[in-house]
mmCIF file of C-alpha atoms in Angstrom:
data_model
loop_
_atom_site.group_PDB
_atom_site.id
_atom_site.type_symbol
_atom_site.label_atom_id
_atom_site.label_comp_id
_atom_site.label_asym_id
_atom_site.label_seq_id
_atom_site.Cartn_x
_atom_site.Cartn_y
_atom_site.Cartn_z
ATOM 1 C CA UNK A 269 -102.625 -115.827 218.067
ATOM 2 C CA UNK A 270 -102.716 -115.083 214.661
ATOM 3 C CA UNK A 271 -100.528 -116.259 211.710
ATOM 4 C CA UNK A 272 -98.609 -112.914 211.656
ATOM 5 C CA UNK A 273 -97.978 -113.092 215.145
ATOM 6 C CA UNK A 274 -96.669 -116.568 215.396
ATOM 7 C CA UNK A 275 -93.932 -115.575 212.569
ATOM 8 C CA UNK A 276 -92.373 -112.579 214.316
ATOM 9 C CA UNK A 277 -89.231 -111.825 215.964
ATOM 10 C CA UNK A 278 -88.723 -114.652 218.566
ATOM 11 C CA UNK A 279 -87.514 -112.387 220.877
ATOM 12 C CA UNK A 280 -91.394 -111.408 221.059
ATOM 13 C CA UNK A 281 -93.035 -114.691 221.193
ATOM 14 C CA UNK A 282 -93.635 -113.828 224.957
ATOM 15 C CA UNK A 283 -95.348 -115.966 228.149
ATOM 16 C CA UNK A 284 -98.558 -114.602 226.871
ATOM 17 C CA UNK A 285 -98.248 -115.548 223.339
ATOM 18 C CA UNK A 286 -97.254 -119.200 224.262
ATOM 19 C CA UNK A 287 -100.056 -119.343 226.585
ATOM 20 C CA UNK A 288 -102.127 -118.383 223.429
ATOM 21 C CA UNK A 289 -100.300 -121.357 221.046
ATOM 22 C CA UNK A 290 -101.096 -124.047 223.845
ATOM 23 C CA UNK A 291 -104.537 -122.873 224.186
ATOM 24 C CA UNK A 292 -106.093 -121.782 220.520
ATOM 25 C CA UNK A 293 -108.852 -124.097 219.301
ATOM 26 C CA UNK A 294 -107.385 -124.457 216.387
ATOM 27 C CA UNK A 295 -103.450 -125.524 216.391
ATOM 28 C CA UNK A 296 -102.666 -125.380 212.401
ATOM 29 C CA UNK A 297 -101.525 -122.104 211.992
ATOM 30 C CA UNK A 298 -99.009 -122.863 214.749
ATOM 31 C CA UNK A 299 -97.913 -126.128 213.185
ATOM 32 C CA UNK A 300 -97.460 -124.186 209.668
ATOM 33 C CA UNK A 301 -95.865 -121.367 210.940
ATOM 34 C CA UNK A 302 -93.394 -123.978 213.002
ATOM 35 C CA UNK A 303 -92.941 -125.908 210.065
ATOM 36 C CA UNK A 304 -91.947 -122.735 207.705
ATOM 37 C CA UNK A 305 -89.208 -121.541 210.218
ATOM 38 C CA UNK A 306 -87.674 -124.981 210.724
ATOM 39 C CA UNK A 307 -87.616 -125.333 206.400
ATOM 40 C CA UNK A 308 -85.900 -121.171 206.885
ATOM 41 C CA UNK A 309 -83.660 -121.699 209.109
ATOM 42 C CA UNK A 310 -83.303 -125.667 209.356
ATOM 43 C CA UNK A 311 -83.328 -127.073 205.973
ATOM 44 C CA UNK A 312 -85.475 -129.699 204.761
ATOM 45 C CA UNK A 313 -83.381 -132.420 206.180
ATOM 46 C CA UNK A 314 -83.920 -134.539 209.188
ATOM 47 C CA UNK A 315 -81.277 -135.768 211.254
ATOM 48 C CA UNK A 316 -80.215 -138.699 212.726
ATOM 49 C CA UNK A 317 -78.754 -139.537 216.452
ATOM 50 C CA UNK A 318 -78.076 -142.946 217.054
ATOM 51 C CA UNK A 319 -78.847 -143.665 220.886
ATOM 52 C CA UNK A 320 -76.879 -146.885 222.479
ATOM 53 C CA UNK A 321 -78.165 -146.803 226.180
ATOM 54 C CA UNK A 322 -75.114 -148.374 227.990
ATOM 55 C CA UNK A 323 -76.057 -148.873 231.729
ATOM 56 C CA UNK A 324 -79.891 -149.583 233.293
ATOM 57 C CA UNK A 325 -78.349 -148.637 236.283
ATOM 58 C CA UNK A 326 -79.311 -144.933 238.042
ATOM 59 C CA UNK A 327 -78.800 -144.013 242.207
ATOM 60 C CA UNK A 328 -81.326 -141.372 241.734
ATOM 61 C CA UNK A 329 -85.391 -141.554 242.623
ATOM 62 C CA UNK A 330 -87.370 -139.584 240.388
ATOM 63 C CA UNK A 331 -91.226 -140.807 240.631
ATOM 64 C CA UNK A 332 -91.665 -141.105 237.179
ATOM 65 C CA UNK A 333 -88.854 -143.275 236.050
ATOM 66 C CA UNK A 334 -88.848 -147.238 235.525
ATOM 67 C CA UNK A 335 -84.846 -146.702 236.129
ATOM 68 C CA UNK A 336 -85.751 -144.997 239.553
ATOM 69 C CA UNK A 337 -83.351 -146.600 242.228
ATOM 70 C CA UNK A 338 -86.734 -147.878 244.552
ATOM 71 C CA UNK A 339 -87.254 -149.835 241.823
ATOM 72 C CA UNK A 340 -85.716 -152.756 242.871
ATOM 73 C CA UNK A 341 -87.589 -155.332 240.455
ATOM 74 C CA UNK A 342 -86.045 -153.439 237.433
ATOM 75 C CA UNK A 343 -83.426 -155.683 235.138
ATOM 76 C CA UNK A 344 -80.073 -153.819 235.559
ATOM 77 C CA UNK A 345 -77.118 -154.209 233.236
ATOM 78 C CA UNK A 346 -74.063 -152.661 231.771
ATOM 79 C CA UNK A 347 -72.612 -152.522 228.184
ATOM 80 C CA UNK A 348 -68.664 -153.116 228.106
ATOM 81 C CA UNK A 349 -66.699 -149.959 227.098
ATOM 82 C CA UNK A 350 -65.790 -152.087 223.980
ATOM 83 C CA UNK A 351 -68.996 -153.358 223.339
ATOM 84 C CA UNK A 352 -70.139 -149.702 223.579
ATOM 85 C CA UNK A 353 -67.724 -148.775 220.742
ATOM 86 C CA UNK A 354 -68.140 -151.409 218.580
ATOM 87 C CA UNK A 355 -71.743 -150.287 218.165
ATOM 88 C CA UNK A 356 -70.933 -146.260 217.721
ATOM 89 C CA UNK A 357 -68.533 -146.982 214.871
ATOM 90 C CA UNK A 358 -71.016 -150.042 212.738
ATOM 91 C CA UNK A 359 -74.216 -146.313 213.406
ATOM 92 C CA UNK A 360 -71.142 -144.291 211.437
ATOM 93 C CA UNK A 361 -70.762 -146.827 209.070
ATOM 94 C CA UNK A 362 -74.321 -146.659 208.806
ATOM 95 C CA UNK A 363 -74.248 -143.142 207.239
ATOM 96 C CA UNK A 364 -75.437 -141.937 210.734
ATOM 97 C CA UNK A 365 -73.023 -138.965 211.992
ATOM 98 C CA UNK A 366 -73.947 -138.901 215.511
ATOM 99 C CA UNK A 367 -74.234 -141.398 217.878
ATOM 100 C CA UNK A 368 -75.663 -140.751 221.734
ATOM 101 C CA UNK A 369 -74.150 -142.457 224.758
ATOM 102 C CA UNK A 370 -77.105 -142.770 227.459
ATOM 103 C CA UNK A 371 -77.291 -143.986 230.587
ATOM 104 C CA UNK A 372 -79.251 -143.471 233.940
ATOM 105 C CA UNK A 373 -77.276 -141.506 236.413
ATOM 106 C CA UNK A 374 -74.966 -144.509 237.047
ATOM 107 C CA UNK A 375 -72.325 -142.832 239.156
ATOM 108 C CA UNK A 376 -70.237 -146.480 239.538
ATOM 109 C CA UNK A 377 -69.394 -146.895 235.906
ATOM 110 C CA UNK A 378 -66.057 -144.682 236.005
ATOM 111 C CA UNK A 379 -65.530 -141.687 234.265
ATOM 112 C CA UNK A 380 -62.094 -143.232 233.169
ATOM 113 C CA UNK A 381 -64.163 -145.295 230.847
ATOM 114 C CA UNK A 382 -66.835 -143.204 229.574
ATOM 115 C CA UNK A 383 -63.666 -140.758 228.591
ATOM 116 C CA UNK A 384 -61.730 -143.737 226.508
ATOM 117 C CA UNK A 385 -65.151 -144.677 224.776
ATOM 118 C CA UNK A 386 -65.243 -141.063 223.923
ATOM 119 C CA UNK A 387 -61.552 -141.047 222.736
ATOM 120 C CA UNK A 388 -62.002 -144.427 220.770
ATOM 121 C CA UNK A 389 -65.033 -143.494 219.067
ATOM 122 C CA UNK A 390 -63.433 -140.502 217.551
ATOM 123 C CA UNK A 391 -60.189 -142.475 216.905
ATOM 124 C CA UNK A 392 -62.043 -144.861 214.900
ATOM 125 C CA UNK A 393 -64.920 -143.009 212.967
ATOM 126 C CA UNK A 394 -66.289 -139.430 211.938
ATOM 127 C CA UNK A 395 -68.564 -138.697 213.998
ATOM 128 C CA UNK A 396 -70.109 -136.267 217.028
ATOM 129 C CA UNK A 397 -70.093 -138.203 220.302
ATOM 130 C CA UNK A 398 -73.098 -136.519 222.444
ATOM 131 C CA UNK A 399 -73.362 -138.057 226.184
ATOM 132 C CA UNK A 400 -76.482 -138.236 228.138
ATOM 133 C CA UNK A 401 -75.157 -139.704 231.719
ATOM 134 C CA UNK A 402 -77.101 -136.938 234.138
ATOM 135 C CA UNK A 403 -75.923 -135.192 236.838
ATOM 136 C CA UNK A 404 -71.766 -135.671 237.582
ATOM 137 C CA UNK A 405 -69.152 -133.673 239.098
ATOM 138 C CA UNK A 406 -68.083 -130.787 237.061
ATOM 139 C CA UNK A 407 -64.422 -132.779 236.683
ATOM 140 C CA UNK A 408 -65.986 -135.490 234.881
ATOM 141 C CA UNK A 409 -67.690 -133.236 232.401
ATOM 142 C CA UNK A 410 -64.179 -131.851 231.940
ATOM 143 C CA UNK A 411 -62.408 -134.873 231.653
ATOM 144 C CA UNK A 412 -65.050 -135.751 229.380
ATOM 145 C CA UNK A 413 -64.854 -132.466 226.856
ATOM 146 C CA UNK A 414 -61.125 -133.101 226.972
ATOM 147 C CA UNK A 415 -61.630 -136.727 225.382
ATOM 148 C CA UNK A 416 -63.615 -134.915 222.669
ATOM 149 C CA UNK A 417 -67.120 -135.160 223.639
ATOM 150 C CA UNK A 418 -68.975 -133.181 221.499
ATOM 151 C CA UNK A 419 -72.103 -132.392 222.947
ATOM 152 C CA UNK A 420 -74.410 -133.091 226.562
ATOM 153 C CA UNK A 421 -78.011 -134.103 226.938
ATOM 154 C CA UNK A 422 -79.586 -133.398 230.276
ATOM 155 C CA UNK A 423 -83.159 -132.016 230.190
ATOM 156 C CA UNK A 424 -84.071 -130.001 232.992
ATOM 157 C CA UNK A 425 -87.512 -131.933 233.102
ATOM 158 C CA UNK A 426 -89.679 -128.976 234.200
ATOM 159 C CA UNK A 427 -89.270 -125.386 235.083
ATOM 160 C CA UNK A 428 -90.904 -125.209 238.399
ATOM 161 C CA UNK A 429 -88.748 -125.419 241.127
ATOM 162 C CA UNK A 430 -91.690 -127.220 243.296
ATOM 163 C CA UNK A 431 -92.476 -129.370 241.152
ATOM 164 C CA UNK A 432 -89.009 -130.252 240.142
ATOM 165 C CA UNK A 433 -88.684 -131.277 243.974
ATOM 166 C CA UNK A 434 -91.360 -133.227 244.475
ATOM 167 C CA UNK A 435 -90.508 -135.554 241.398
ATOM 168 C CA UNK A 436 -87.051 -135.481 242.315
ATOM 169 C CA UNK A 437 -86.355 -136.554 245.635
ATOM 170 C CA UNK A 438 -83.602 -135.098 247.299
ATOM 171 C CA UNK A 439 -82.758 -132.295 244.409
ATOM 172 C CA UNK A 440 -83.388 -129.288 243.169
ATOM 173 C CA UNK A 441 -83.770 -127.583 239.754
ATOM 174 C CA UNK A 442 -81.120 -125.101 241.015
ATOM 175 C CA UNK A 443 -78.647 -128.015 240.813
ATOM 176 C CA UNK A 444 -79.868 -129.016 237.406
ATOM 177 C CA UNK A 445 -79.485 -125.611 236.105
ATOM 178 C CA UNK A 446 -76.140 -125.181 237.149
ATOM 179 C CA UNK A 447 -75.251 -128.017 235.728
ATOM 180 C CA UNK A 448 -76.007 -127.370 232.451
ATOM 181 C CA UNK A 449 -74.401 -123.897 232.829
ATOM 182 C CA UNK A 450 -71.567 -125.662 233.939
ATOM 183 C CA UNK A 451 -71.494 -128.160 231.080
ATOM 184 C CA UNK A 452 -72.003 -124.946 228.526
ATOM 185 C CA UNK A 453 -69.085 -123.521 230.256
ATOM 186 C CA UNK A 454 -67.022 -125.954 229.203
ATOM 187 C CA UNK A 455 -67.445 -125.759 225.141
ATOM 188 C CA UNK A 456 -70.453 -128.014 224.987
ATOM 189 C CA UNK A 457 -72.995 -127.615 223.044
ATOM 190 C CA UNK A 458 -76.380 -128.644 225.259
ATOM 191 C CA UNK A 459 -79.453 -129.953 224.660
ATOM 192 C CA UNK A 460 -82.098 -129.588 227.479
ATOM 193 C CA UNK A 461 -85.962 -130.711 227.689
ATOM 194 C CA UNK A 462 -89.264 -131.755 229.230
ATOM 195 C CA UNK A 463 -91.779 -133.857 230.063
ATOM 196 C CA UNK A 464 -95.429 -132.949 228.649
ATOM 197 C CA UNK A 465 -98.372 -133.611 231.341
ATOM 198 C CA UNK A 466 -97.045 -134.592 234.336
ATOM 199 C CA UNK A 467 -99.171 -134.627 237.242
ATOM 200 C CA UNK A 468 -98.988 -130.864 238.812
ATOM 201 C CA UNK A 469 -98.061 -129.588 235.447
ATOM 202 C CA UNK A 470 -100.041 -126.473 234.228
ATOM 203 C CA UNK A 471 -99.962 -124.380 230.454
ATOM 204 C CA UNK A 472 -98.151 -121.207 232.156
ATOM 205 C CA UNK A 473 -95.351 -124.011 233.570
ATOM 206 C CA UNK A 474 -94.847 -125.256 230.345
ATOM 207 C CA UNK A 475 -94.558 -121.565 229.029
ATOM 208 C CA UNK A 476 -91.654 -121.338 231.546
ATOM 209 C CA UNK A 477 -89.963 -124.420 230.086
ATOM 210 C CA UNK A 478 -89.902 -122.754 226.338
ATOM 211 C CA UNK A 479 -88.866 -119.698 227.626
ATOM 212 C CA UNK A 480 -86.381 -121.437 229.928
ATOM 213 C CA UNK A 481 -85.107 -123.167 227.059
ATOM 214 C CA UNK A 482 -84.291 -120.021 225.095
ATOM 215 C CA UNK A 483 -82.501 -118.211 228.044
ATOM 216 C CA UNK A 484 -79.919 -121.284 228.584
ATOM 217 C CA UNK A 485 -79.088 -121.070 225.057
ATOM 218 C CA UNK A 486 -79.652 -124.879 224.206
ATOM 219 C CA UNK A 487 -78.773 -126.401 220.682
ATOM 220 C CA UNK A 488 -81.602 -128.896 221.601
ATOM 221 C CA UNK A 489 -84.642 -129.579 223.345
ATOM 222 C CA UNK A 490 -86.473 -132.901 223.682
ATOM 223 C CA UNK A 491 -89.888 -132.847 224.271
ATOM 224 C CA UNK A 492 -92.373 -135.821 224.642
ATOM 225 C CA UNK A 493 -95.679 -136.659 226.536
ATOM 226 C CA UNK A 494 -95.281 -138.229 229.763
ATOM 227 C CA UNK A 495 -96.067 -142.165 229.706
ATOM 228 C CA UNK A 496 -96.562 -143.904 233.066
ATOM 229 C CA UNK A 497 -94.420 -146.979 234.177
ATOM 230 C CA UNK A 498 -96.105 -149.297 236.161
ATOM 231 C CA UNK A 499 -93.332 -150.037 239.032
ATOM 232 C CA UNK A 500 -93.421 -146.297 239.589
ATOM 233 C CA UNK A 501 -95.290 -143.840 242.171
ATOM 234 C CA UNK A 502 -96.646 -142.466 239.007
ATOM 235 C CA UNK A 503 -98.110 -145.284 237.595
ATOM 236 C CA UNK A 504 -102.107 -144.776 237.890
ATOM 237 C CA UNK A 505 -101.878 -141.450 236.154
ATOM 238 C CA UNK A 506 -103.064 -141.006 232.684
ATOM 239 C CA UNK A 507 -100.291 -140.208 230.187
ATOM 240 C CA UNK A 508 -99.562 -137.048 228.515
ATOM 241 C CA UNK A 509 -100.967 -135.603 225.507
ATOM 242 C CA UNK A 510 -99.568 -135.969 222.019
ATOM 243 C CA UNK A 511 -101.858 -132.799 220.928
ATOM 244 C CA UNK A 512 -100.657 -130.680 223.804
ATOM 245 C CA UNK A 513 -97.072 -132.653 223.011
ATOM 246 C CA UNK A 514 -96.918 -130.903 219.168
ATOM 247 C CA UNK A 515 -98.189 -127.970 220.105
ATOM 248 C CA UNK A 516 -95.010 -127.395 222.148
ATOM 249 C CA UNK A 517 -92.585 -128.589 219.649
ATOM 250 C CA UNK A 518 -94.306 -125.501 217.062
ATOM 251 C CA UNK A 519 -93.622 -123.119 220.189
ATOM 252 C CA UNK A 520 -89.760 -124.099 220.372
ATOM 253 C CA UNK A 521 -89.503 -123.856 217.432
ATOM 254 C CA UNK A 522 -90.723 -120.164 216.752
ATOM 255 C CA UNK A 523 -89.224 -119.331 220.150
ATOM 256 C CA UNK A 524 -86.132 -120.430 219.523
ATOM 257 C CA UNK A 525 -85.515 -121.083 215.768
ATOM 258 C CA UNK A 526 -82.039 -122.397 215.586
ATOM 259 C CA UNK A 527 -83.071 -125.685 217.666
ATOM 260 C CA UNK A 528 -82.733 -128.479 216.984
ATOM 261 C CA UNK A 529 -85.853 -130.697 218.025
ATOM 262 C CA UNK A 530 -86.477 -134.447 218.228
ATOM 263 C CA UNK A 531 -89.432 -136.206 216.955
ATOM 264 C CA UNK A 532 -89.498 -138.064 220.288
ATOM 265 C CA UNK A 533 -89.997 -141.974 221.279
ATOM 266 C CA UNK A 534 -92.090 -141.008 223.761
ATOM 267 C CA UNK A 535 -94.719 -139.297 220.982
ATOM 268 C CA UNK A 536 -94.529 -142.393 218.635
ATOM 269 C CA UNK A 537 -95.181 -144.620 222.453
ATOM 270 C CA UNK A 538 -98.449 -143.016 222.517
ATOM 271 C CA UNK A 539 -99.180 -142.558 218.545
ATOM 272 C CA UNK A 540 -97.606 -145.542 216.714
ATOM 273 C CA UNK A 541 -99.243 -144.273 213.627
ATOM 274 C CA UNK A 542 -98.262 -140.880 212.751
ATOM 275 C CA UNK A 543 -96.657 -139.213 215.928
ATOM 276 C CA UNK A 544 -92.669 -138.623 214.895
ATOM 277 C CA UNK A 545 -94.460 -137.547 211.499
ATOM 278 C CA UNK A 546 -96.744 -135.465 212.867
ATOM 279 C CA UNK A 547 -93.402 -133.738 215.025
ATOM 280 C CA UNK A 548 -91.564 -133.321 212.048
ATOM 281 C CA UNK A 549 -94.087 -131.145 210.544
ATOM 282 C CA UNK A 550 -94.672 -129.367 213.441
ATOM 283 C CA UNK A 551 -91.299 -128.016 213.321
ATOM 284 C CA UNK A 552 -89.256 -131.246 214.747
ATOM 285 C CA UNK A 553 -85.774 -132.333 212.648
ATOM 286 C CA UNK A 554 -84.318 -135.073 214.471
ATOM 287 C CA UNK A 555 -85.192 -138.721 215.302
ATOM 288 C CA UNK A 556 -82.712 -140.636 217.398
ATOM 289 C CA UNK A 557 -82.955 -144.535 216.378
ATOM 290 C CA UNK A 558 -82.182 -146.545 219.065
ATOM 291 C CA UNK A 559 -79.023 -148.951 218.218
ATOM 292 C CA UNK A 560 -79.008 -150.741 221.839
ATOM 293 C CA UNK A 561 -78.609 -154.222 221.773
ATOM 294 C CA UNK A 562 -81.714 -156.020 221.726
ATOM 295 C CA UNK A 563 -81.204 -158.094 225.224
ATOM 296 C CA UNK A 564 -80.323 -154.998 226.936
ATOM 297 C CA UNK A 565 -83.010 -152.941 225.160
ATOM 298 C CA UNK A 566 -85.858 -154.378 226.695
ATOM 299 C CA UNK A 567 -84.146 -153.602 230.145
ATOM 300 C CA UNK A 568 -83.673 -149.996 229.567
ATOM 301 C CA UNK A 569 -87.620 -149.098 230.625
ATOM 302 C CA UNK A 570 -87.471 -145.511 231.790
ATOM 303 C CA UNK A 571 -90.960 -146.150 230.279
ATOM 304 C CA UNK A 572 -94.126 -149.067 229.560
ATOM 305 C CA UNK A 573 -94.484 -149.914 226.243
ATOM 306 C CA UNK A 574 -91.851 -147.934 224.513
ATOM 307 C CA UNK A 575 -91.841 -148.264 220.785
ATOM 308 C CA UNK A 576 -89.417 -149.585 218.649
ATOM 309 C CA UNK A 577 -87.784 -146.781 216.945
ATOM 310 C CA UNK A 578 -84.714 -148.168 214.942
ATOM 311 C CA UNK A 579 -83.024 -146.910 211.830
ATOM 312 C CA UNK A 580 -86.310 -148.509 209.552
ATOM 313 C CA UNK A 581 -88.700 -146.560 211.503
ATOM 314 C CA UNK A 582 -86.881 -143.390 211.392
ATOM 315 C CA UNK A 583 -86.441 -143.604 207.595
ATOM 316 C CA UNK A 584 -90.473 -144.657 207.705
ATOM 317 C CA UNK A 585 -91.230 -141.444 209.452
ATOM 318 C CA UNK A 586 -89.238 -139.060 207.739
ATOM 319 C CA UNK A 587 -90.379 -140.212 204.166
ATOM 320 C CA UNK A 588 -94.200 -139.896 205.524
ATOM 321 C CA UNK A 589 -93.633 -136.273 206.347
ATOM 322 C CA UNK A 590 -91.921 -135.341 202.611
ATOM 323 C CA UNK A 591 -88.638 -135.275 204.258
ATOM 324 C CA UNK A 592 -85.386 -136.694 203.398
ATOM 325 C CA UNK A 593 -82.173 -138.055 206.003
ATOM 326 C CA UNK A 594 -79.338 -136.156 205.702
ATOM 327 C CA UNK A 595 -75.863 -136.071 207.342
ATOM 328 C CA UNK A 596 -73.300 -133.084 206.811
ATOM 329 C CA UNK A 597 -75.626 -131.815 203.877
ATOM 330 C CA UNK A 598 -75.498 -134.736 202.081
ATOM 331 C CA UNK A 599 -78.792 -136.813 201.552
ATOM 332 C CA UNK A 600 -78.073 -140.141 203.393
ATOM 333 C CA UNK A 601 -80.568 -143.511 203.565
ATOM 334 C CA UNK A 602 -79.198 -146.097 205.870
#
């Protein structure tokens, strides 16, 4: 795949042509011809999402997952509602103009109160209020909108529907799908994603995910290498690759330009040195600081060894790639 190639219509970066960008020896023209759409059509400013993960707690079972309900040695907890928003209104004050509610798929902490976080946060501070709870019955997701929730993160984890079912006991991609349908449906904007080498995973799957990424019309796609947890079924295999992990990011990118695409955790996990830098000029423009609290951080291990990505480490990364924070256009530090 040639450098003219890799900066045509995205509409023709095909399965074939993304085959070719995870498989050329030589990934730099795909990093520079990422890197020149996201400063086109992105700007030159990275953006900040301020993550508080509010509940350990998750009734599903997906192999991979430290938060995986089997797991019955995991430390389980769950942030007050005005904990919660105490937190999302000191990130705004912060200059940060997004702040992410997370939690595992905790289907006992009631919608109720996830919808008067929403409303409070709002109330009390400028700011987009994105929720990444999982899978929930379309009326939450509408009570939710209604309370002003901005935007929903739910990646669809892979594109294959076996292997979708094999990692996820007892569902299906179909139901994942439709739920981010349904979610876009109701005036959200939606983020989506996947996890780089997981066991089963091949290059023409993860062609599928970009392309699958493009056709639901996401505003943003996650992507980061898969790292094992040790009370997991997952745990002996060998984690994912950052190379392969970049690589993809460049491929969103050009497939979908108007993304936008987090410099992951997962990729700074596995290269403390230089992997958010790495994404961002690859064609990434987000990093999402974690603003948990630091007793409940520790507890929230979808993951081994997850590194500390806070609002110093952002900044860190974004400086190393030439890049500057901004929020609503305006340059922003801290």
């Amino acid at each position: 795949m040639g450098p003219a190639c890799l900066l045509e219509s995205p509409a023709v970066l095909n399965r074939a042509r993304i085959l070719d960008g995870l498989l050329a020896p030589d990934p730099g023209p795909l990093f520079s011809a990422a890197d020149a759409v996201r400063l086109r059509v992105k700007g030159s400013g990275v953006f900040l999402r301020g993550i508080i993960e509010f509940s350990s707690h998750c009734v599903r079972n997906c192999l991979y997952c430290g938060l995986r309900r089997a797991n019955t040695r995991a430390a389980r907890y769950r942030l007050d509602p005005d904990t919660v928003v105490r937190l999302a209104v000191g990130i705004a004050a912060r200059g940060i103009g997004t702040v992410v509610l997370q939690s595992g798929d905790d289907l006992d902490y009631p919608a109720a109160e996830i919808a008067r976080m929403v409303r409070e946060i709002k109330r009390r501070a400028d700011m987009a209020v994105v929720l990444s709870v999982g899978e929930r019955e379309p009326r939450e997701y509408a009570l939710w909108r209604e309370a002003g929730a901005d935007r929903y993160l739910m990646k669809h984890e892979t594109s294959n529907p076996g292997l979708y079912a094999l990692l996820h006991p007892g569902r299906t991609l179909a139901q994942r799908l439709s739920a981010l349908r349904t979610l876009k449906s109701l005036g959200y904007e939606i983020g989506t994603g996947f996890i780089i080498g997981l066991p089963g995973q091949t290059p023409e799957i993860l062609a599928e995910d970009v392309l699958l990424a493009r056709e639901l019309g996401a505003d943003m796609c996650g992507v980061g290498p898969f790292v094992p947890q040790s009370r997991t079924p997952l745990a002996a295999e060998p984690p994912g690759s950052p190379e392969r992990t970049l690589r993809v990011v460049a491929l969103l990118r050009l497939a979908s330009p108007g993304l936008n695409l987090p410099a992951t955790t997962a990729l700074a996990t596995l290269d403390p040195a230089a992997g958010q830098t790495r994404a961002l000029r690859a064609g990434a423009n987000v990093i999402m600081p974690s603003f948990t609290p630091t007793e409940a951080r520790a507890k929230y291990r979808i993951y081994d060894n997850k590194a500390e990505v806070d609002l110093a480490a952002a900044l860190d990364a974004a400086t190393a790639a030439g890049r500057c924070v901004v929020r609503d256009g305006k340059v922003r530090i801290g």
